[in-house]
Short mmCIF file of C-alpha atoms in Angstrom, two decimals:
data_model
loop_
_atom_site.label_atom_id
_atom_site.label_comp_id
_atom_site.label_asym_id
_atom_site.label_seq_id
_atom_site.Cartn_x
_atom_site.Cartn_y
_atom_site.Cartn_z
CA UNK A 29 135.48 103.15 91.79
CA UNK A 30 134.70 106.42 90.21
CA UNK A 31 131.48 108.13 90.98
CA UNK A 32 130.52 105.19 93.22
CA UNK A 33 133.84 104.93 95.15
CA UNK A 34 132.05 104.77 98.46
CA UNK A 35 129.31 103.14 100.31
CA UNK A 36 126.82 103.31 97.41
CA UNK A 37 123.54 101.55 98.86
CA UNK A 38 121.82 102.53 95.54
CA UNK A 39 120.27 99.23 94.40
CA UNK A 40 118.77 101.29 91.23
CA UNK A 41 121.69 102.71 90.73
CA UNK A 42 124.24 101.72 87.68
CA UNK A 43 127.21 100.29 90.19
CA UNK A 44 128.21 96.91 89.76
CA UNK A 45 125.19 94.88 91.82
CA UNK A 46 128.48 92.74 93.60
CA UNK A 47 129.49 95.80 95.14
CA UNK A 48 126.31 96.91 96.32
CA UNK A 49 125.72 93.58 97.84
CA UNK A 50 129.21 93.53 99.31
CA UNK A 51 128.13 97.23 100.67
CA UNK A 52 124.99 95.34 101.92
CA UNK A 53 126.84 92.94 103.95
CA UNK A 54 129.46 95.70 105.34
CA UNK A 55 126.59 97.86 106.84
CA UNK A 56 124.85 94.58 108.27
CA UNK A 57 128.13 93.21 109.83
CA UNK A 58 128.68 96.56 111.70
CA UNK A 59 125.58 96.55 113.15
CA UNK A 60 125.52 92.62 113.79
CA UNK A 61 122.37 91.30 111.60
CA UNK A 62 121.70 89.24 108.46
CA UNK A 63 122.32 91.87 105.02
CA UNK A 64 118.42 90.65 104.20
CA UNK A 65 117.23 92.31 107.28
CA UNK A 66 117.92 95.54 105.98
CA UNK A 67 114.94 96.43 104.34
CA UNK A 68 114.46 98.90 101.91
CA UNK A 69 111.41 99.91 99.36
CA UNK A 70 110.91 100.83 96.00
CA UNK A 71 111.03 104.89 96.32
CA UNK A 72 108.29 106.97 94.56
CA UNK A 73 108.08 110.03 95.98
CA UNK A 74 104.78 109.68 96.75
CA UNK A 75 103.51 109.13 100.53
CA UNK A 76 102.65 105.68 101.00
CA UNK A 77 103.85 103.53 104.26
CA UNK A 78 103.79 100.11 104.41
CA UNK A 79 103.91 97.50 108.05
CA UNK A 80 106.65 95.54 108.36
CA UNK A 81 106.38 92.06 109.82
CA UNK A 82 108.90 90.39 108.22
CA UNK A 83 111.68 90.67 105.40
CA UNK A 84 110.71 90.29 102.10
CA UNK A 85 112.77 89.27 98.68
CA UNK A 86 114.97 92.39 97.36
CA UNK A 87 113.15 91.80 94.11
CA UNK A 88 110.04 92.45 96.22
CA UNK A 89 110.20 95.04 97.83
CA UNK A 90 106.91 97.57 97.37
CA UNK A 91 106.67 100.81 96.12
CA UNK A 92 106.37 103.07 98.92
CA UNK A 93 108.26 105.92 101.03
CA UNK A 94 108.18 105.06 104.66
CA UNK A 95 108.03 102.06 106.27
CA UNK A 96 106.98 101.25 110.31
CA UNK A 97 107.46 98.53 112.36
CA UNK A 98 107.26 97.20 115.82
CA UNK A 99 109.45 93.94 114.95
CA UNK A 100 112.93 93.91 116.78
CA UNK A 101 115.95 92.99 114.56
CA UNK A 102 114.23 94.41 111.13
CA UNK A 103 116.03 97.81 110.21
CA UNK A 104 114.18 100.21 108.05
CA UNK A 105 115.83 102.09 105.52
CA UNK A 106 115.45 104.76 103.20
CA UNK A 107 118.28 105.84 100.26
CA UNK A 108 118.61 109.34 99.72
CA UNK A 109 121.29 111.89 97.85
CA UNK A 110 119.73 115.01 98.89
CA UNK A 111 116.07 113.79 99.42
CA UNK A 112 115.91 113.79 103.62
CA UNK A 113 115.58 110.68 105.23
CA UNK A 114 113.73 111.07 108.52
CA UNK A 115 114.01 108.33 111.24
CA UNK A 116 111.10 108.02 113.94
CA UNK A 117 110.77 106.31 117.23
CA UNK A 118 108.20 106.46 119.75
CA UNK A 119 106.83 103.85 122.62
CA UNK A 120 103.32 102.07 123.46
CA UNK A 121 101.82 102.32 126.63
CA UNK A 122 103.64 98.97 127.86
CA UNK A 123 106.73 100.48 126.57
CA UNK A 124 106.97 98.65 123.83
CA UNK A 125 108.87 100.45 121.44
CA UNK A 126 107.62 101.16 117.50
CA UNK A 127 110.01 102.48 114.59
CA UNK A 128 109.42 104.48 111.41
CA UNK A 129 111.54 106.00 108.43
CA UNK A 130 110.73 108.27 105.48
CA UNK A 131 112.14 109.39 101.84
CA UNK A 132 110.97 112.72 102.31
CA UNK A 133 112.39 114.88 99.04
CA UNK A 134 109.78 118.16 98.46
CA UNK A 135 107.63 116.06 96.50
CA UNK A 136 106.88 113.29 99.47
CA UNK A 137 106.57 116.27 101.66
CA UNK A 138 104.21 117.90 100.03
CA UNK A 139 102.17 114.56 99.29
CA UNK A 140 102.20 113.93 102.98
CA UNK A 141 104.75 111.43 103.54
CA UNK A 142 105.66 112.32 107.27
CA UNK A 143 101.98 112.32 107.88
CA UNK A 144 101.37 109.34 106.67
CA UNK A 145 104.32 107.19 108.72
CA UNK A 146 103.26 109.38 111.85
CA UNK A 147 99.65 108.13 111.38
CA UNK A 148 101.32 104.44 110.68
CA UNK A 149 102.94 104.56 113.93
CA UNK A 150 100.30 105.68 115.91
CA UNK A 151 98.34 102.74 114.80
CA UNK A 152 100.42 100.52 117.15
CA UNK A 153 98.84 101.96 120.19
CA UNK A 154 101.59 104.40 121.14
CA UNK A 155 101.63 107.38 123.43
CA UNK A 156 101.58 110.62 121.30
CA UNK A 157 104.15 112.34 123.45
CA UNK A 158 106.95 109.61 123.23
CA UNK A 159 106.95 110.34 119.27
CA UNK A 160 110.76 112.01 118.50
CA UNK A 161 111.82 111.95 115.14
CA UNK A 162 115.79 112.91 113.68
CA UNK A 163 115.48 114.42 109.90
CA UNK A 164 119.44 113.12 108.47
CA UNK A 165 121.86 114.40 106.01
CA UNK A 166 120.08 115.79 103.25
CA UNK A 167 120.95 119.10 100.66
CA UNK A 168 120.39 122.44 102.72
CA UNK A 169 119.31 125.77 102.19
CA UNK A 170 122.09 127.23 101.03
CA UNK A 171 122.70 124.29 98.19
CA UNK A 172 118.73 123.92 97.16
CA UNK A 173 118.44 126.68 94.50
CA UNK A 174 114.66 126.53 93.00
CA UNK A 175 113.10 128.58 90.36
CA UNK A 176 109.80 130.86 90.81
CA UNK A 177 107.51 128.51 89.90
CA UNK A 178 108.91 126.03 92.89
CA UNK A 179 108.34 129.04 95.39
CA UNK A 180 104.96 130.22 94.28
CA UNK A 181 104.07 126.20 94.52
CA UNK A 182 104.64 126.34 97.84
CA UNK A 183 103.15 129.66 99.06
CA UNK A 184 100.03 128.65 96.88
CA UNK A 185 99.96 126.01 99.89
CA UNK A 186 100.52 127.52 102.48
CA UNK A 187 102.06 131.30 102.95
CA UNK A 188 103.42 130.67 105.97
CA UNK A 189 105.75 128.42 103.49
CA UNK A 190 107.33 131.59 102.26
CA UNK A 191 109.57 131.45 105.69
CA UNK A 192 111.14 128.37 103.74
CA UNK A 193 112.68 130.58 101.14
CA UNK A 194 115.46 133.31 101.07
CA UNK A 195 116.27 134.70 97.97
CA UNK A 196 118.96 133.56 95.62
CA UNK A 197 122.06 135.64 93.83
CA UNK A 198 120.14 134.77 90.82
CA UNK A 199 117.11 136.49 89.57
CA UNK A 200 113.78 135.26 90.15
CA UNK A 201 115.48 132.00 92.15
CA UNK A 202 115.08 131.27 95.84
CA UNK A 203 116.92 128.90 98.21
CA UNK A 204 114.72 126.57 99.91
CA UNK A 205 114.80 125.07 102.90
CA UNK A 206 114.33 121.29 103.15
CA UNK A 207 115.04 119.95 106.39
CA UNK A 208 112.72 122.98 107.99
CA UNK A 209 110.12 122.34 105.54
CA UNK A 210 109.79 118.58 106.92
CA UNK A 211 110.42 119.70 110.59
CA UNK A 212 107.23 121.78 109.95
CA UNK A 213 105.41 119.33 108.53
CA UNK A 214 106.40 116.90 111.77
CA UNK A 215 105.57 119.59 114.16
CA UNK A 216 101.87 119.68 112.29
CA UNK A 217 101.72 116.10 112.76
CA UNK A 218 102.15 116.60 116.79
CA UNK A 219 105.72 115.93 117.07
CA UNK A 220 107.68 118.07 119.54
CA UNK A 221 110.51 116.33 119.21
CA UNK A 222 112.46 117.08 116.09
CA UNK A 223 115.77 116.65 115.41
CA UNK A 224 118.11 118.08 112.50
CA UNK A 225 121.15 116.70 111.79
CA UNK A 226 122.22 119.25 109.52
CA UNK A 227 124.45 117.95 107.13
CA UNK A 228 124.88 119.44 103.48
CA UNK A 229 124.78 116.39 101.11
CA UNK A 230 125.86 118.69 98.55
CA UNK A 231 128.13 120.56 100.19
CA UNK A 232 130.15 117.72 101.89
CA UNK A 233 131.44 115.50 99.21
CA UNK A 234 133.95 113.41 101.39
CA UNK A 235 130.57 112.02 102.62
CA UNK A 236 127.71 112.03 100.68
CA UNK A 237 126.54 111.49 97.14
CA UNK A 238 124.40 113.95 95.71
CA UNK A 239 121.69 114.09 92.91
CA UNK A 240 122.31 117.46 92.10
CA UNK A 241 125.85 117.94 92.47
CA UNK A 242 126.16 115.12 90.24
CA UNK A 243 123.62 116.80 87.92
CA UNK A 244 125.45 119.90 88.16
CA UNK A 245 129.00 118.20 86.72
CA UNK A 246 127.21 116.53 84.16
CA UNK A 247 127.63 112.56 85.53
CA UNK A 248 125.78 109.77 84.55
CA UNK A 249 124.85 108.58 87.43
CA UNK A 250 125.24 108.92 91.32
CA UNK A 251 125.10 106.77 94.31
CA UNK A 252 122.82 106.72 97.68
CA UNK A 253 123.29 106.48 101.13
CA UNK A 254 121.38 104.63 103.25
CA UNK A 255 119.31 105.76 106.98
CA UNK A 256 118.03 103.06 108.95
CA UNK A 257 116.82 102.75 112.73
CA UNK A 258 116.40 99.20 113.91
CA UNK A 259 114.93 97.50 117.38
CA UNK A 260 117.59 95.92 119.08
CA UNK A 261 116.82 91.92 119.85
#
């Protein structure tokens, strides 16, 4: 009910924790696995990926922002609400598959979160050119309003960066570009396979919660949605 009258996967969140464990159980009964097999970490922003082998306790789960695995019937996810979660996939030279998933908001970016899952993956032996990767709903350009300081951050960096900003109706603001940012990142990382969904988080509130729209109206709170990819048994 109210702001979390939804799918709210937000374990951190303020919802009821019944409902987010009943929200649990309605994801993992559509795709046909156990609720504990849908494994999620502790968020940071920051760019460190763990290997996942098995499930581990809810009230376990490590602080990180991507996750890779190689073990079928595990599905890795990653909450967002206007962050972009990025699903990878790629195959070893038997054909093996191996899966990956990142929180990638501008701060994981920038730390070198899709990096750091890329490298992950390629630790299981796999062939470079089967890497593809699909960067999900997430807020877009023209919802991401940042100040001058967030621009010349990122042109500090790199100025080819700049191509990630168009200005804004206000002065001295600039609309960034997310989902291109981490599709440049990917592409640095060897990936020529890069999807984007495409979808404002912001924008389309019949679908997705968002941080700053929720910001923006003054709420206490706001839910997450949840991006997982998974290796069939």
């Amino acid at each position: 009910t109210g702001i979390y009258n939804a799918l709210n996967m937000g374990r951190g969140s303020d919802d009821n924790p019944a409902n987010v464990k009943n929200n649990y159980k309605t994801v993992a009964d559509l795709f046909q696995i156990d609720p504990s097999h849908i494994l999620t970490v502790h968020q940071v922003h920051g760019s460190a990926c763990v290997k996942v082998e098995k499930p581990w306790p809810e009230t376990q789960r490590p602080k990180a922002d991507a996750l890779v695995s190689d073990v079928p019937g595990l599905a890795l996810g990653v909450l967002t609400a206007d962050c972009a979660p990025v699903l990878l996939s790629a195959q070893k030279k038997d054909g093996a598959p191996v899966i990956g998933a990142a929180h990638a908001g501008w701060k994981g970016a920038v730390a070198g979160v899709l990096e750091s899952v890329v490298e992950s993956m390629k630790s299981y032996g796999i062939e470079d050119d089967s890497l593809q990767a699909v960067i999900g709903p997430c807020i877009t350009q023209s919802s991401y309003e940042v100040n001058f300081t967030f621009y010349e951050q990122f042109c500090k960096e790199d100025a080819q960066n700049e191509s990630f900003f168009k200005s804004s109706q206000k002065e001295k603001h600039f609309m960034f570009d997310l989902a291109g940012y981490c599709a440049k990142r990917l592409a640095s990382a060897g990936l020529k396979n890069v999807f984007i969904k495409d979808l404002d988080t912001y924008f389309n509130e019949e679908d997705f919660f968002s941080y700053r729209r929720a910001t923006h109206r003054e709420e206490k709170d706001y839910g997450r949605q949840i991006s997982f990819i998974m290796i069939k048994d």
